[in-house]
PDB file of C-alpha atoms in Angstrom:
ATOM      1  CA  THR A   1      71.196  95.112 114.675  1.00 46.00           C
ATOM      2  CA  LEU A   2      68.664  96.464 112.320  1.00 50.00           C
ATOM      3  CA  GLY A   3      69.409  94.059 109.334  1.00 53.00           C
ATOM      4  CA  GLU A   4      68.135  95.138 105.938  1.00 56.00           C
ATOM      5  CA  VAL A   5      65.103  96.886 105.374  1.00 63.00           C
ATOM      6  CA  THR A   6      63.800  97.966 102.017  1.00 68.00           C
ATOM      7  CA  LEU A   7      62.019 101.288 101.438  1.00 71.00           C
ATOM      8  CA  PRO A   8      60.539 101.707  98.092  1.00 74.00           C
ATOM      9  CA  VAL A   9      60.692 105.025  96.591  1.00 74.00           C
ATOM     10  CA  ARG A  10      56.960 105.423  96.696  1.00 77.00           C
ATOM     11  CA  THR A  11      56.856 105.090 100.432  1.00 77.00           C
ATOM     12  CA  LEU A  12      59.227 107.556 101.443  1.00 76.00           C
ATOM     13  CA  ALA A  13      57.103 110.760 100.775  1.00 75.00           C
ATOM     14  CA  GLY A  14      54.769 109.388 103.510  1.00 77.00           C
ATOM     15  CA  LEU A  15      57.755 108.247 106.041  1.00 76.00           C
ATOM     16  CA  GLY A  16      57.183 109.769 109.470  1.00 75.00           C
ATOM     17  CA  LYS A  17      59.817 109.154 112.041  1.00 76.00           C
ATOM     18  CA  ILE A  18      62.574 106.329 112.006  1.00 72.00           C
ATOM     19  CA  LEU A  19      63.019 104.816 115.588  1.00 68.00           C
ATOM     20  CA  TRP A  20      65.957 102.758 116.434  1.00 68.00           C
ATOM     21  CA  GLY A  21      65.535  99.643 118.880  1.00 67.00           C
ATOM     22  CA  GLU A  22      68.754  99.232 120.693  1.00 67.00           C
ATOM     23  CA  GLY A  23      71.321 101.900 121.005  1.00 69.00           C
ATOM     24  CA  GLU A  24      71.347 105.023 119.026  1.00 80.00           C
ATOM     25  CA  ILE A  25      72.039 106.123 115.503  1.00 83.00           C
ATOM     26  CA  GLN A  26      74.618 108.624 115.212  1.00 89.00           C
ATOM     27  CA  ARG A  27      75.626 108.632 111.762  1.00 92.00           C
ATOM     28  CA  LEU A  28      73.964 108.048 108.357  1.00 92.00           C
ATOM     29  CA  ILE A  29      76.224 106.946 105.599  1.00 93.00           C
ATOM     30  CA  SER A  30      74.605 107.071 101.978  1.00 93.00           C
ATOM     31  CA  THR A  31      76.314 105.553  98.837  1.00 92.00           C
ATOM     32  CA  ASP A  32      75.344 105.171  95.224  1.00 92.00           C
ATOM     33  CA  SER A  33      77.351 102.018  94.737  1.00 92.00           C
ATOM     34  CA  ILE A  34      75.696  98.460  95.218  1.00 89.00           C
ATOM     35  CA  GLY A  35      79.134  96.938  95.764  1.00 86.00           C
ATOM     36  CA  VAL A  36      79.863  99.082  98.581  1.00 87.00           C
ATOM     37  CA  PHE A  37      76.395  98.556  99.963  1.00 86.00           C
ATOM     38  CA  ALA A  38      77.035  94.867 100.005  1.00 84.00           C
ATOM     39  CA  ASP A  39      80.325  94.861 101.610  1.00 85.00           C
ATOM     40  CA  LEU A  40      80.934  97.791 103.839  1.00 87.00           C
ATOM     41  CA  ALA A  41      81.517  96.967 107.679  1.00 85.00           C
ATOM     42  CA  LEU A  42      79.561  99.541 109.511  1.00 85.00           C
ATOM     43  CA  PRO A  43      80.104 100.823 113.026  1.00 85.00           C
ATOM     44  CA  ALA A  44      77.223  99.762 115.384  1.00 82.00           C
ATOM     45  CA  ASP A  45      75.930 103.227 115.565  1.00 85.00           C
ATOM     46  CA  ALA A  46      75.541 103.616 111.828  1.00 89.00           C
ATOM     47  CA  LEU A  47      72.663 103.320 109.183  1.00 87.00           C
ATOM     48  CA  LEU A  48      73.865 102.505 105.543  1.00 89.00           C
ATOM     49  CA  VAL A  49      71.455 103.641 102.773  1.00 89.00           C
ATOM     50  CA  TRP A  50      72.023 102.851  99.240  1.00 89.00           C
ATOM     51  CA  ILE A  51      70.474 105.513  96.916  1.00 88.00           C
ATOM     52  CA  PRO A  52      70.195 105.420  93.146  1.00 85.00           C
ATOM     53  CA  PRO A  53      72.393 107.739  91.381  1.00 82.00           C
ATOM     54  CA  GLU A  54      69.701 108.793  89.129  1.00 84.00           C
ATOM     55  CA  GLU A  55      67.321 109.734  92.045  1.00 84.00           C
ATOM     56  CA  PRO A  56      69.249 111.481  94.515  1.00 82.00           C
ATOM     57  CA  GLY A  57      66.095 113.157  95.900  1.00 85.00           C
ATOM     58  CA  THR A  58      65.187 110.112  97.624  1.00 86.00           C
ATOM     59  CA  LEU A  59      67.466 110.632 100.453  1.00 89.00           C
ATOM     60  CA  GLN A  60      65.746 113.774 101.794  1.00 90.00           C
ATOM     61  CA  PRO A  61      62.622 112.242 103.350  1.00 88.00           C
ATOM     62  CA  LEU A  62      64.820 109.764 104.875  1.00 87.00           C
ATOM     63  CA  VAL A  63      67.001 112.172 106.539  1.00 90.00           C
ATOM     64  CA  ALA A  64      63.999 114.139 107.462  1.00 87.00           C
ATOM     65  CA  ALA A  65      62.664 111.173 109.421  1.00 86.00           C
ATOM     66  CA  LEU A  66      65.923 110.856 111.518  1.00 87.00           C
ATOM     67  CA  PRO A  67      66.693 112.925 114.615  1.00 86.00           C
ATOM     68  CA  PRO A  68      68.638 116.062 113.617  1.00 86.00           C
ATOM     69  CA  HIS A  69      71.603 115.365 115.473  1.00 89.00           C
ATOM     70  CA  ILE A  70      72.457 112.540 113.352  1.00 91.00           C
ATOM     71  CA  LEU A  71      75.694 113.007 111.000  1.00 95.00           C
ATOM     72  CA  TRP A  72      75.693 112.417 107.350  1.00 96.00           C
ATOM     73  CA  SER A  73      78.424 111.095 105.109  1.00 97.00           C
ATOM     74  CA  HIS A  74      78.458 109.903 101.432  1.00 96.00           C
ATOM     75  CA  LEU A  75      80.684 107.165 100.226  1.00 96.00           C
ATOM     76  CA  THR A  76      81.181 107.352  96.393  1.00 96.00           C
ATOM     77  CA  ALA A  77      83.814 107.500  93.860  1.00 95.00           C
ATOM     78  CA  LEU A  78      86.820 109.864  94.404  1.00 96.00           C
ATOM     79  CA  ASP A  79      86.441 111.531  91.090  1.00 95.00           C
ATOM     80  CA  PRO A  80      84.881 114.775  89.811  1.00 95.00           C
ATOM     81  CA  ALA A  81      81.530 113.139  89.333  1.00 93.00           C
ATOM     82  CA  GLY A  82      81.748 111.899  92.972  1.00 94.00           C
ATOM     83  CA  VAL A  83      82.530 115.442  94.122  1.00 96.00           C
ATOM     84  CA  ASP A  84      79.802 116.614  92.360  1.00 94.00           C
ATOM     85  CA  ARG A  85      77.113 114.020  93.757  1.00 94.00           C
ATOM     86  CA  VAL A  86      78.249 114.910  97.480  1.00 96.00           C
ATOM     87  CA  LEU A  87      78.041 118.440  96.944  1.00 96.00           C
ATOM     88  CA  MET A  88      74.635 118.182  95.404  1.00 95.00           C
ATOM     89  CA  LEU A  89      73.422 115.764  98.015  1.00 95.00           C
ATOM     90  CA  ALA A  90      74.618 118.263 100.753  1.00 96.00           C
ATOM     91  CA  GLN A  91      72.968 121.133  99.221  1.00 95.00           C
ATOM     92  CA  ARG A  92      69.752 119.266  99.060  1.00 93.00           C
ATOM     93  CA  LEU A  93      69.981 117.930 102.483  1.00 93.00           C
ATOM     94  CA  GLY A  94      71.024 121.530 103.971  1.00 93.00           C
ATOM     95  CA  ARG A  95      74.114 119.869 105.519  1.00 95.00           C
ATOM     96  CA  PRO A  96      77.873 120.418 104.907  1.00 96.00           C
ATOM     97  CA  PRO A  97      79.599 118.011 102.357  1.00 97.00           C
ATOM     98  CA  SER A  98      80.966 114.824 104.115  1.00 97.00           C
ATOM     99  CA  TRP A  99      83.000 111.955 102.430  1.00 98.00           C
ATOM    100  CA  TRP A 100      83.012 108.515 104.083  1.00 97.00           C
ATOM    101  CA  LEU A 101      86.647 107.452 103.479  1.00 97.00           C
ATOM    102  CA  PRO A 102      89.127 104.678 104.608  1.00 96.00           C
ATOM    103  CA  GLN A 103      91.485 106.032 107.257  1.00 96.00           C
ATOM    104  CA  ALA A 104      94.304 104.256 105.395  1.00 96.00           C
ATOM    105  CA  LEU A 105      93.538 105.849 102.023  1.00 96.00           C
ATOM    106  CA  ALA A 106      96.886 106.322 100.864  1.00 96.00           C
ATOM    107  CA  PRO A 107      97.840 102.826 100.198  1.00 96.00           C
ATOM    108  CA  ILE A 108      94.371 102.119  98.397  1.00 97.00           C
ATOM    109  CA  LYS A 109      95.063 105.015  96.012  1.00 97.00           C
ATOM    110  CA  GLN A 110      98.578 103.979  95.343  1.00 96.00           C
ATOM    111  CA  ALA A 111      97.282 100.383  94.308  1.00 96.00           C
ATOM    112  CA  TYR A 112      93.914 101.142  92.591  1.00 96.00           C
ATOM    113  CA  ALA A 113      93.776 104.736  91.489  1.00 96.00           C
ATOM    114  CA  ALA A 114      92.982 104.717  87.684  1.00 95.00           C
ATOM    115  CA  PRO A 115      93.088 107.559  84.730  1.00 95.00           C
ATOM    116  CA  LEU A 116      89.751 109.449  84.734  1.00 94.00           C
ATOM    117  CA  HIS A 117      87.720 107.759  81.762  1.00 81.00           C
ATOM    118  CA  ASP A 118      85.566 111.008  81.014  1.00 74.00           C
ATOM    119  CA  ALA A 119      86.963 114.071  79.488  1.00 69.00           C
ATOM    120  CA  ARG A 120      86.337 116.157  82.611  1.00 84.00           C
ATOM    121  CA  CYS A 121      89.216 116.880  84.640  1.00 90.00           C
ATOM    122  CA  TRP A 122      89.308 117.694  88.325  1.00 94.00           C
ATOM    123  CA  GLU A 123      88.294 121.267  89.174  1.00 93.00           C
ATOM    124  CA  PRO A 124      90.337 121.727  92.464  1.00 94.00           C
ATOM    125  CA  SER A 125      88.254 125.289  93.366  1.00 94.00           C
ATOM    126  CA  ARG A 126      85.252 123.142  93.777  1.00 92.00           C
ATOM    127  CA  ILE A 127      86.808 120.805  96.311  1.00 95.00           C
ATOM    128  CA  PRO A 128      86.392 121.241 100.216  1.00 94.00           C
ATOM    129  CA  ARG A 129      90.029 121.787 101.693  1.00 94.00           C
ATOM    130  CA  ALA A 130      89.802 118.843 103.917  1.00 95.00           C
ATOM    131  CA  LEU A 131      89.237 116.490 100.735  1.00 96.00           C
ATOM    132  CA  LEU A 132      91.509 118.421  98.610  1.00 95.00           C
ATOM    133  CA  ALA A 133      94.385 117.647 101.236  1.00 95.00           C
ATOM    134  CA  LEU A 134      93.849 113.890 100.985  1.00 95.00           C
ATOM    135  CA  CYS A 135      93.002 113.790  97.109  1.00 94.00           C
ATOM    136  CA  GLY A 136      95.951 116.294  96.069  1.00 94.00           C
ATOM    137  CA  ASP A 137      97.834 113.268  94.318  1.00 96.00           C
ATOM    138  CA  LEU A 138      94.789 112.257  92.470  1.00 96.00           C
ATOM    139  CA  ILE A 139      94.117 115.703  91.139  1.00 95.00           C
ATOM    140  CA  GLU A 140      97.645 116.096  90.157  1.00 94.00           C
ATOM    141  CA  SER A 141      97.901 112.748  88.061  1.00 95.00           C
ATOM    142  CA  ASN A 142      94.179 113.277  86.694  1.00 94.00           C
ATOM    143  CA  ARG A 143      93.239 109.967  88.438  1.00 96.00           C
ATOM    144  CA  GLY A 144      90.232 108.583  90.195  1.00 95.00           C
ATOM    145  CA  LEU A 145      89.385 105.879  92.841  1.00 95.00           C
ATOM    146  CA  SER A 146      86.180 103.952  92.513  1.00 94.00           C
ATOM    147  CA  ALA A 147      84.021 103.451  95.827  1.00 95.00           C
ATOM    148  CA  GLU A 148      84.185  99.593  95.338  1.00 94.00           C
ATOM    149  CA  VAL A 149      88.015  99.442  95.950  1.00 94.00           C
ATOM    150  CA  CYS A 150      87.642 101.058  99.234  1.00 93.00           C
ATOM    151  CA  ALA A 151      84.689  98.878 100.593  1.00 91.00           C
ATOM    152  CA  LEU A 152      86.806  96.161 102.527  1.00 88.00           C
ATOM    153  CA  ALA A 153      88.933  98.875 104.402  1.00 93.00           C
ATOM    154  CA  PRO A 154      88.748  98.024 108.032  1.00 91.00           C
ATOM    155  CA  ASP A 155      88.724 101.621 109.586  1.00 94.00           C
ATOM    156  CA  TRP A 156      86.487 104.734 108.331  1.00 95.00           C
ATOM    157  CA  HIS A 157      86.217 108.440 109.043  1.00 96.00           C
ATOM    158  CA  ALA A 158      84.407 111.308 107.810  1.00 96.00           C
ATOM    159  CA  VAL A 159      86.154 114.011 105.771  1.00 97.00           C
ATOM    160  CA  GLY A 160      84.575 117.116 105.068  1.00 91.00           C
TER     161      GLY A 160
END
């Protein structure tokens, strides 16, 4: 495995190509949660990248250095701000929005969903259908789910 590599923001502008040793990267999973970054079990063909929430532009040079066939998904909180982050990142990357979510999301939502803390409510018209189908109960109850409570789920998939 690649292990851990630190790429300071100042080095990203000069990043050329990322070459993978053994196997082949098929998916890039980005997250803005340090807890997820530390605990998430990855498929062998995936690369996990933590991006500072206040610097979403740091992902663009990294994605540009990877082969174009690599799929991208983002793992973040399931709340209105999380939806905004994924939509904004997708727009910056020129890719469709994609959420990296546990396959068994229902029991996690049932156990850990919490009322939204900010004054902002869900805006269903901004949410892609695939995500809306999985989060309708959160939207109706005006609750959200932190990324950290999902981190130890065993099986994951892309939604979007």
